[in-house]
Coordinates of C-alpha atoms in Angstrom, one line a residue:
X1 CA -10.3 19.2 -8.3
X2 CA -9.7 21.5 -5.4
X3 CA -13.0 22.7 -5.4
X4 CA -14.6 19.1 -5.1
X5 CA -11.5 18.2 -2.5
X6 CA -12.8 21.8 -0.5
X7 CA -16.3 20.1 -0.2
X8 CA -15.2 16.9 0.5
X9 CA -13.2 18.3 3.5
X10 CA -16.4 20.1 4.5
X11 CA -18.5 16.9 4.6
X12 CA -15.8 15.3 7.1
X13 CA -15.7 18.1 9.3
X14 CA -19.1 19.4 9.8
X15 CA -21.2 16.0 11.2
X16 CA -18.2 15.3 13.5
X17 CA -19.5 17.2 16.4
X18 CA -22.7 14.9 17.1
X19 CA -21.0 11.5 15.5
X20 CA -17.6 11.7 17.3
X21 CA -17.9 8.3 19.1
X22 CA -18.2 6.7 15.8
X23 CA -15.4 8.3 14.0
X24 CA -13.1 7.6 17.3
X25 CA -14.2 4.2 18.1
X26 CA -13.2 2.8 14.9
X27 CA -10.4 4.7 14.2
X28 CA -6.7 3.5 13.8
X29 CA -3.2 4.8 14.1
X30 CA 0.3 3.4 13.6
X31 CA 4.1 4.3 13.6
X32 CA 6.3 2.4 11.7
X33 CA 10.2 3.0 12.3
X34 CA 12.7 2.3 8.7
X35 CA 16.3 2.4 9.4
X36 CA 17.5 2.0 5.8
X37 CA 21.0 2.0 4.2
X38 CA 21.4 1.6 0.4
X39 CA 25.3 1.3 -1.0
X40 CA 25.2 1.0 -5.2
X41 CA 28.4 0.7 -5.9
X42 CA 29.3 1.1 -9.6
X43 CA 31.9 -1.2 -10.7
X44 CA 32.7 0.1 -14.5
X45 CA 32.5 3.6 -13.7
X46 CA 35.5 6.2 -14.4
X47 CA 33.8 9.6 -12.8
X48 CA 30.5 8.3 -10.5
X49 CA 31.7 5.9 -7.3
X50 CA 27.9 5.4 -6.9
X51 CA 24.9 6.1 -4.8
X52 CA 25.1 5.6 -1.0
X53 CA 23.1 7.1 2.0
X54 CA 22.0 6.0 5.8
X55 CA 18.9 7.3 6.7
X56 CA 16.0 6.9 9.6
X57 CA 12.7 7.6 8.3
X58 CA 8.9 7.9 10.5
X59 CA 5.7 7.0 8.6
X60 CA 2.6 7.8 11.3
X61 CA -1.0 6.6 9.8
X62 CA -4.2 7.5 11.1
X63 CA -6.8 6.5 9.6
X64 CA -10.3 7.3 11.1
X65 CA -14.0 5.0 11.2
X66 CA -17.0 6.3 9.6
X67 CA -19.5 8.2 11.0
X68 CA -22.9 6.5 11.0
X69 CA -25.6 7.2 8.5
X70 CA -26.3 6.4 4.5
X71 CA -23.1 8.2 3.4
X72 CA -20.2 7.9 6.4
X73 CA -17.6 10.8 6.8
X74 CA -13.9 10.4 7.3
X75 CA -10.5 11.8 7.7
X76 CA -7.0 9.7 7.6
X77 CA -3.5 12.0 8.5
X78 CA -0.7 10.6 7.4
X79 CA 3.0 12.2 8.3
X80 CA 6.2 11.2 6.8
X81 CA 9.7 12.2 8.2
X82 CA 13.3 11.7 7.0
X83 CA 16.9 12.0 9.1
X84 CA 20.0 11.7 7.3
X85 CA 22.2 9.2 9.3
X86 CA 25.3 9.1 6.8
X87 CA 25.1 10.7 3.0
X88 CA 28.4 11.3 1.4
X89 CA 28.1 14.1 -1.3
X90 CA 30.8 12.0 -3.4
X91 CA 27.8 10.1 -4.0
X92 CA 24.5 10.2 -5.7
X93 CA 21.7 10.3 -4.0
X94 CA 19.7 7.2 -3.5
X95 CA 16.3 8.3 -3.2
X96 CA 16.2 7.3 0.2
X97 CA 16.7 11.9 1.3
X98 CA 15.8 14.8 -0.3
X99 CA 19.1 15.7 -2.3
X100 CA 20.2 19.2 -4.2
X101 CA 21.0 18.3 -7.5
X102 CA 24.1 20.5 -8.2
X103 CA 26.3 19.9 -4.6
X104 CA 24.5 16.8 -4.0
X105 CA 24.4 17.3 -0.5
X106 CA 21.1 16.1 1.6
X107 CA 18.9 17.8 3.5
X108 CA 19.4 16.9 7.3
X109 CA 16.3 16.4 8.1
X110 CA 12.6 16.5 6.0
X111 CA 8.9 16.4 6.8
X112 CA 5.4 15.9 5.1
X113 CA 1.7 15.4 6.3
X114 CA -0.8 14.7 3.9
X115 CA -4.7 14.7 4.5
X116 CA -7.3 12.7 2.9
X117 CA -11.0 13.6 3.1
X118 CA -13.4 10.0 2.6
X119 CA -17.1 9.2 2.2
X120 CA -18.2 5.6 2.0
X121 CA -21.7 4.4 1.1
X122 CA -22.0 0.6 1.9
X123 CA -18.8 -0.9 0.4
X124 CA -17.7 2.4 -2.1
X125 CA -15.5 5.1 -1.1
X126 CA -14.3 8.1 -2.2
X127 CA -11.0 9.6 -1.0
X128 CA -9.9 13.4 -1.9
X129 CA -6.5 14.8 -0.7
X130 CA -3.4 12.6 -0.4
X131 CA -3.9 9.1 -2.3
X132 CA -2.1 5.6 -2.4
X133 CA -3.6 4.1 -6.1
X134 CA -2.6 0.5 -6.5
X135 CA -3.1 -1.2 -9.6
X136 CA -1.0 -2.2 -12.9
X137 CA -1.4 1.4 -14.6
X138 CA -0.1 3.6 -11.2
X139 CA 0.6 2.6 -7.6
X140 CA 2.7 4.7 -5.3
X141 CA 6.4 2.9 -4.8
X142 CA 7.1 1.8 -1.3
X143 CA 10.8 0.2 -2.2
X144 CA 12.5 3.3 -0.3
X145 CA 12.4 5.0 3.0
X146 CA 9.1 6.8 2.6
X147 CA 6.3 6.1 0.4
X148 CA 5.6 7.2 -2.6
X149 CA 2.0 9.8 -2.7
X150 CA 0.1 11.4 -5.2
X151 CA -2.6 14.4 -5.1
X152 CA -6.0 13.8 -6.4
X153 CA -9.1 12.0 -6.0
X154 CA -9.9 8.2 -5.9
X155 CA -12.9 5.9 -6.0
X156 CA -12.8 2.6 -4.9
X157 CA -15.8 -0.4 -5.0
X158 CA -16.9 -3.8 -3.9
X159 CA -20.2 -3.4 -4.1
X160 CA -21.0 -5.9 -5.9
X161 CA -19.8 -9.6 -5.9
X162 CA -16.2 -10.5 -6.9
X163 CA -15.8 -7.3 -9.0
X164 CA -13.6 -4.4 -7.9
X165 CA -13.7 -1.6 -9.4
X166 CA -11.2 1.5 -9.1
X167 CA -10.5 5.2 -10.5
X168 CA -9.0 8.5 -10.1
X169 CA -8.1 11.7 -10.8
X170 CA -4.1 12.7 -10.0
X171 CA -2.9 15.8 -10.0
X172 CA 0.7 15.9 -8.4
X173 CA 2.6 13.6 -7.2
X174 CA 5.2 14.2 -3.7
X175 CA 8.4 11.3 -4.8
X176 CA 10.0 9.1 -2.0
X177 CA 12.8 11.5 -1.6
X178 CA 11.1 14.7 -1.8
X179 CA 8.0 16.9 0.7
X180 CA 7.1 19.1 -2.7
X181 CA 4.1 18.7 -4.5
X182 CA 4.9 18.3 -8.4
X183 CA 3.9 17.7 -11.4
X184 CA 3.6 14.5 -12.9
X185 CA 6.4 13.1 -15.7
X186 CA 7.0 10.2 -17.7
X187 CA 10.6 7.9 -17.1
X188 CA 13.4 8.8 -19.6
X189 CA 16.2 6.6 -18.4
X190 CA 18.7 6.2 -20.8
X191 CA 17.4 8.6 -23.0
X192 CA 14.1 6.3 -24.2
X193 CA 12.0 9.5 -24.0
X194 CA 12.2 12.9 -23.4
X195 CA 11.5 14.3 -20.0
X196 CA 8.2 15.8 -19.5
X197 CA 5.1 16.6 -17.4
X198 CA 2.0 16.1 -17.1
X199 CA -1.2 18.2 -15.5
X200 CA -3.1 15.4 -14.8
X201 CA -3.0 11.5 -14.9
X202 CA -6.8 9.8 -15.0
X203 CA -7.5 5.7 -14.7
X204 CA -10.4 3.5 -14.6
X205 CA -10.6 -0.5 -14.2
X206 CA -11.1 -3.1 -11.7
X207 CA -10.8 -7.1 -11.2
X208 CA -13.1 -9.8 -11.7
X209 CA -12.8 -12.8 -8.9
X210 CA -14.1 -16.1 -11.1
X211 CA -13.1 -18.5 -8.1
X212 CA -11.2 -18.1 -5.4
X213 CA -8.1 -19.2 -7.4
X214 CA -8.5 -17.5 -10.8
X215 CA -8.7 -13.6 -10.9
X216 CA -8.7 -11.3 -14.0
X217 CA -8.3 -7.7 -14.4
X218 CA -8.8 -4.8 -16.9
X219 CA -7.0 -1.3 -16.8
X220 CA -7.1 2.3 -19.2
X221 CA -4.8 5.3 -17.7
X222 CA -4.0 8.5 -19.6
X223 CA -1.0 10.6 -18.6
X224 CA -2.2 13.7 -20.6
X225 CA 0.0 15.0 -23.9
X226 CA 2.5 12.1 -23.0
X227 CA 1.2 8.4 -23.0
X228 CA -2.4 6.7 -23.0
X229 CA -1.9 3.1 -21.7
X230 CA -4.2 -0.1 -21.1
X231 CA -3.4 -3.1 -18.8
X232 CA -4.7 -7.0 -18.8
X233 CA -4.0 -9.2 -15.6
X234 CA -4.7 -12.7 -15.4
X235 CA -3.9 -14.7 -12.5
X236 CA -4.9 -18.7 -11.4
X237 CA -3.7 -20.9 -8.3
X238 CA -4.0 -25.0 -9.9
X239 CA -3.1 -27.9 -7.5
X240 CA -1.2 -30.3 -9.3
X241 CA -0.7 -32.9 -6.7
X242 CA -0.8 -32.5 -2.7
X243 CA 1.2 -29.8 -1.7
X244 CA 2.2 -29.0 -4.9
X245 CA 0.6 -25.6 -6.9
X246 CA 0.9 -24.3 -9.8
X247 CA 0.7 -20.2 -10.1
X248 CA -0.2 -18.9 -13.2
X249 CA 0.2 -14.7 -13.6
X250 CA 0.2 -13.0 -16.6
X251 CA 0.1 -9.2 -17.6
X252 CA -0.3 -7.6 -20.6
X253 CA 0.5 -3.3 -21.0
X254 CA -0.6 -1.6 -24.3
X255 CA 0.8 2.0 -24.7
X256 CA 1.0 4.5 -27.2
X257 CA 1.3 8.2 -26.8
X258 CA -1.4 11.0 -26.3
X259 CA -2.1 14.5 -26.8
X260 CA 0.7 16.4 -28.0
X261 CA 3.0 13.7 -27.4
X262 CA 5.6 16.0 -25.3
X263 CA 7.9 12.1 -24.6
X264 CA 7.4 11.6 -28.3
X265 CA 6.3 8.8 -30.2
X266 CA 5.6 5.6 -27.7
X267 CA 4.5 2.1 -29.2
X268 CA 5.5 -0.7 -26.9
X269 CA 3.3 -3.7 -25.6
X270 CA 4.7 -5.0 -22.8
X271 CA 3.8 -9.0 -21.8
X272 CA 5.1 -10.4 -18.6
X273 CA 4.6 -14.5 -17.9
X274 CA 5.5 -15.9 -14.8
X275 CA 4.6 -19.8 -13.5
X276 CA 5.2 -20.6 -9.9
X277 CA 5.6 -24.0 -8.3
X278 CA 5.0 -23.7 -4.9
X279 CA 5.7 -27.0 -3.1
X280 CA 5.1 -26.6 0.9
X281 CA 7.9 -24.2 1.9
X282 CA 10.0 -24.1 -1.9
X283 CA 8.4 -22.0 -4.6
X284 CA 10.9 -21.9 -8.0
X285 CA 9.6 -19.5 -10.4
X286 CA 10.4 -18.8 -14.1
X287 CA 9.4 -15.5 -15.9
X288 CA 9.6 -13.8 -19.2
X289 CA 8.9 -10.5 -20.3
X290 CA 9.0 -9.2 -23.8
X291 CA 8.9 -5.6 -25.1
X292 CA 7.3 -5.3 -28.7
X293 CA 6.7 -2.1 -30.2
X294 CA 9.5 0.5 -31.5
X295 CA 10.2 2.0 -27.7
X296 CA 10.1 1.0 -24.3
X297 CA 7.3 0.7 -22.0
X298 CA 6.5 3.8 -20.4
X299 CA 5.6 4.5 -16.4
X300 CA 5.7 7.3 -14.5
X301 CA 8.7 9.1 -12.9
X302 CA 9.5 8.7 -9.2
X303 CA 7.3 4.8 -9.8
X304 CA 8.2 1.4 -10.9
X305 CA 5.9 -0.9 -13.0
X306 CA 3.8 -3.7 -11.3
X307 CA 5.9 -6.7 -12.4
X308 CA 7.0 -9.7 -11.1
X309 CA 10.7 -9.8 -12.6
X310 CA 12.3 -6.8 -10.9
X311 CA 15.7 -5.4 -10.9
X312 CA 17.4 -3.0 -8.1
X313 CA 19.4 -1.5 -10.4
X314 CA 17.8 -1.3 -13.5
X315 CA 14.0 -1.8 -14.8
X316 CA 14.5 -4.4 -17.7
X317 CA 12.3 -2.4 -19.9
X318 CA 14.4 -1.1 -23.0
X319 CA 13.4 -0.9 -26.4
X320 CA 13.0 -4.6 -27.9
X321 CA 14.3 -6.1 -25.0
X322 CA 13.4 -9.8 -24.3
X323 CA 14.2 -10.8 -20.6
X324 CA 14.2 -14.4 -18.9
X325 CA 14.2 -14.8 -15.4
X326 CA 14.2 -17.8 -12.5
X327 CA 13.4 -17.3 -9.3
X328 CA 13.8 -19.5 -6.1
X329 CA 11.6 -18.7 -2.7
X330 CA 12.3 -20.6 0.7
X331 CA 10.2 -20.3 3.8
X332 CA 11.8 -21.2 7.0
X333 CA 8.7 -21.8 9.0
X334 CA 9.7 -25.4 9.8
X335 CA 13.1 -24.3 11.3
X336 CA 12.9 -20.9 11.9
X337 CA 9.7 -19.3 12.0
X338 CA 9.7 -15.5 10.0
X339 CA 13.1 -16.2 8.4
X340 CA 12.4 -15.7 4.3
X341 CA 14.7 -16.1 1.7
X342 CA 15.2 -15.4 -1.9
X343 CA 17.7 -15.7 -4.8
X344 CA 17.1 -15.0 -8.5
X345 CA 18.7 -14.4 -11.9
X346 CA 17.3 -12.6 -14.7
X347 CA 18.9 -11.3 -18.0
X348 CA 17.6 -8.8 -21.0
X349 CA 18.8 -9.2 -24.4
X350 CA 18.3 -7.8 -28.1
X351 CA 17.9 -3.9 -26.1
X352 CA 18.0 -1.8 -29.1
X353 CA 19.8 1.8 -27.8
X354 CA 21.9 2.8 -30.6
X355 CA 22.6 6.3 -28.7
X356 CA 24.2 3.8 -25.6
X357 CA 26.3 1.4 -28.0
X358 CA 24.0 -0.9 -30.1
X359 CA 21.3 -2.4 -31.4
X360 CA 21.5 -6.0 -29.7
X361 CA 22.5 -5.0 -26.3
X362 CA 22.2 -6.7 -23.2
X363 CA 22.1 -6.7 -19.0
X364 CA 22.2 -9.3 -16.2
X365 CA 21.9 -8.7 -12.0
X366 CA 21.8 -11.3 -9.7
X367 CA 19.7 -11.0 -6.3
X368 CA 19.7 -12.3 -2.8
X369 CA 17.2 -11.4 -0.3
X370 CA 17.4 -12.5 3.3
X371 CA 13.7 -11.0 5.1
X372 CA 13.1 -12.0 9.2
X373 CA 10.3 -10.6 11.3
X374 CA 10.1 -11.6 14.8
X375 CA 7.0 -14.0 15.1
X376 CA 6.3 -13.7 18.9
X377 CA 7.7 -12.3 22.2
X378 CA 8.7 -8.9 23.5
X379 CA 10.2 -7.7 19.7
X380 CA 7.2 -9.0 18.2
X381 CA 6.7 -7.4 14.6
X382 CA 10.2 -6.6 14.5
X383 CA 11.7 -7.1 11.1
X384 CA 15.2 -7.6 9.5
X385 CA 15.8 -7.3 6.0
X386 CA 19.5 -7.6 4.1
X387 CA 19.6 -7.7 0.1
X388 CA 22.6 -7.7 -2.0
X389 CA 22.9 -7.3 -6.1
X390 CA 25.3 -7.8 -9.0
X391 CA 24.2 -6.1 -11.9
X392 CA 26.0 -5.6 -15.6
X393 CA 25.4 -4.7 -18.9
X394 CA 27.4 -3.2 -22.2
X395 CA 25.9 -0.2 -22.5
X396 CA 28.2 2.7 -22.3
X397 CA 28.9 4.9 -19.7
X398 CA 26.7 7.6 -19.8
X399 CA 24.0 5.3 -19.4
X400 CA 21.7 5.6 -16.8
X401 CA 21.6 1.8 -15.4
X402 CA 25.3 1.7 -14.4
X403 CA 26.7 -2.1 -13.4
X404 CA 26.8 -2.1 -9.9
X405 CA 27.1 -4.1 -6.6
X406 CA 24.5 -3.3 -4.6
X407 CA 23.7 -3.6 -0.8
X408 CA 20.2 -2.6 1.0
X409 CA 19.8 -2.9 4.3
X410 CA 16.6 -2.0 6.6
X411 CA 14.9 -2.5 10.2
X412 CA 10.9 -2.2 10.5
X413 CA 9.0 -1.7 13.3
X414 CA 5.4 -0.7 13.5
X415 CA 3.8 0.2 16.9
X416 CA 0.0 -0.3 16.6
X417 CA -1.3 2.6 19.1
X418 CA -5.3 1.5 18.3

């Protein structure tokens, strides 16, 4: 893969000289400022108090045009900074700073720049270097400070009509709260797997637009010697009456394990069903998701899974478990223009961990969200964003998912310099 990555690079590079305009001129590049505190506070907890930190992270993008000719040439830089504001070594980290595993303390400050080589023929491109997959089977988690990145090679199409089609080659991946380059792993929370790595992680699939409100999608991804996993997406948009929708969105994860099966055994499918009413600025939404198979669903480590029903403090994605969820969205447009909000509850029962307690466990967390970005004026673009969590279960205590309350709050801004 470096070899390939090498000539990549070289293609970029070498037509530069007599094609600069056209790189230049459609070029962009951006600074976005994240101010982010996260307090998890455990609340059933003899020895851990929680995970706190206050951090100010810097993510610069630049992202350069295509030269001009059959196959166009570019470059994108990306840099990624961290600055501990407040971290408590009392505390775990919170992924939010790179932290030392034994004294816990944080590293003041921490910097990354990744590079990715691209060539694009008509609507097809092919990025080497530092990539940002998104799709059900891997996507790099931007719930934290930084981004999450991986190493490797991607292709990406829409070439021809309403199909997209996607795939890749990863070799490392760098975590939100880390600037090394390593090896890819599987999730073991609470002990569903072992811990181990992988060399390489490979996908393939893409998304077929029917109409412009019904959308399907297709996905195969193996994370060598530890799990081979395929994905089904179907989405649809129905108006029931005037201003009143009906969203449909279903996903469907097969896994099993591959290789020399270094996690061990993994048989889970994994079905999430969600059905949104959307009436002007109200959406109430009610979800299931339910975990067949003898194990959990497995993802990879430093990631989360591309669901709907999420949790701050835990995944929902134990062994057997069968989750329920409801979900209420407001938009404050009428009144106050970028002002979001969101509450939901979910709760997971029959989790079989007999290691953690039992065989017919069970975990609940209730969410508020409260989002607002600055819609015009001096502050434009400026956004606020407070979330608080209550999260419990009846595992036991060395359980990885603790119950919690938990408090995240950020400030965004992006300056747009082209």
């Amino acid at each position: 893969m470096k070899r390939i990555t090498v000539i990549i690079m070289a293609g970029c590079v070498l037509p530069l000289n007599s094609q600069a305009n056209d790189f230049i001129e459609q070029s962009t590049a951006s600074l976005t400022s994240r101010n982010y505190y996260l307090d998890r506070n455990f609340t059933n907890n003899n020895t851990l108090s929680g995970a706190q930190d206050w951090a100010q992270g810097f993510i610069f993008n630049f992202k350069s045009g295509y030269t001009e000719g059959k196959i166009g040439v570019g470059l994108d830089i990306q840099g990624l900074t961290s600055i501990k504001l407040h971290a408590d070594p009392d505390y775990l980290g919170s992924g939010l700073l790179p932290t030392n595993s034994t004294t816990r303390e944080r590293s003041n400050t921490a910097s990354e720049i990744g590079i990715t080589a691209k060539l694009k023929y008509q609507d097809t491109e092919l990025k080497a270097g530092t990539v940002h997959p998104w799709n059900p089977v891997i996507f790099g988690s931007v719930s934290r400070l930084l981004p999450q990145t991986f190493q490797g090679i991607s292709f990406d199409s829409k070439d021809f009509d309403n199909l997209e089609l996607t795939a890749g080659y990863i070799e490392h991946v760098n975590h939100r709260d880390s600037t090394n380059h390593e090896d890819l792993s599987n999730i073991a929370f609470n002990g569903r797997f072992k811990a181990a790595s992988s060399d390489h992680f490979n996908y393939i699939g893409g998304k077929y637009q029917f109409s412009p409100s019904t959308q399907t999608g297709l996905y195969y991804a193996i994370a060598k010697d530890i799990y081979e996993q395929s994905a089904f997406t179907f989405k649809k948009t129905s108006a029931l009456q005037d201003h009143l929708n009906l969203i449909t969105d279903i996903r469907l994860w097969n896994s099993q394990e591959n290789g020399q099966a270094l996690a061990g055994k993994i048989d889970n499918t994994l079905l999430t069903a969600n059905l949104g009413f959307n009436y002007h600025q109200h959406t109430l939404t009610l979800s299931t998701m339910q975990n067949f198979g003898s194990t959990a669903h497995p993802y990879l480590s430093g990631g989360e899974v591309l669901i709907f029903i999420d949790g701050w403090s835990t995944d929902f994605l134990n062994p057997k478990e069968k989750v329920y969820a409801i979900r209420y969205d407001y938009d404050f447009k009428s009144y106050i223009p970028g002002l979001k909000f969101m509450t939901r509850y979910t709760r997971g029962d029959h989790i079989n961990l007999p290691h953690l307690g039992g065989t017919n466990l069970h975990e609940d967390s209730l969410d508020f969200d409260l989002h607002y970005v600055i819609p015009t004026g001096k502050f434009k673009g400026l956004g606020l964003r407070g979330r608080y969590g209550i999260y419990d279960n009846n595992f036991s205590q060395n359980a990885t998912f603790k119950p919690a309350h938990e408090t995240r709050i950020n400030i965004d801004y992006t300056w747009k310099f082209k």
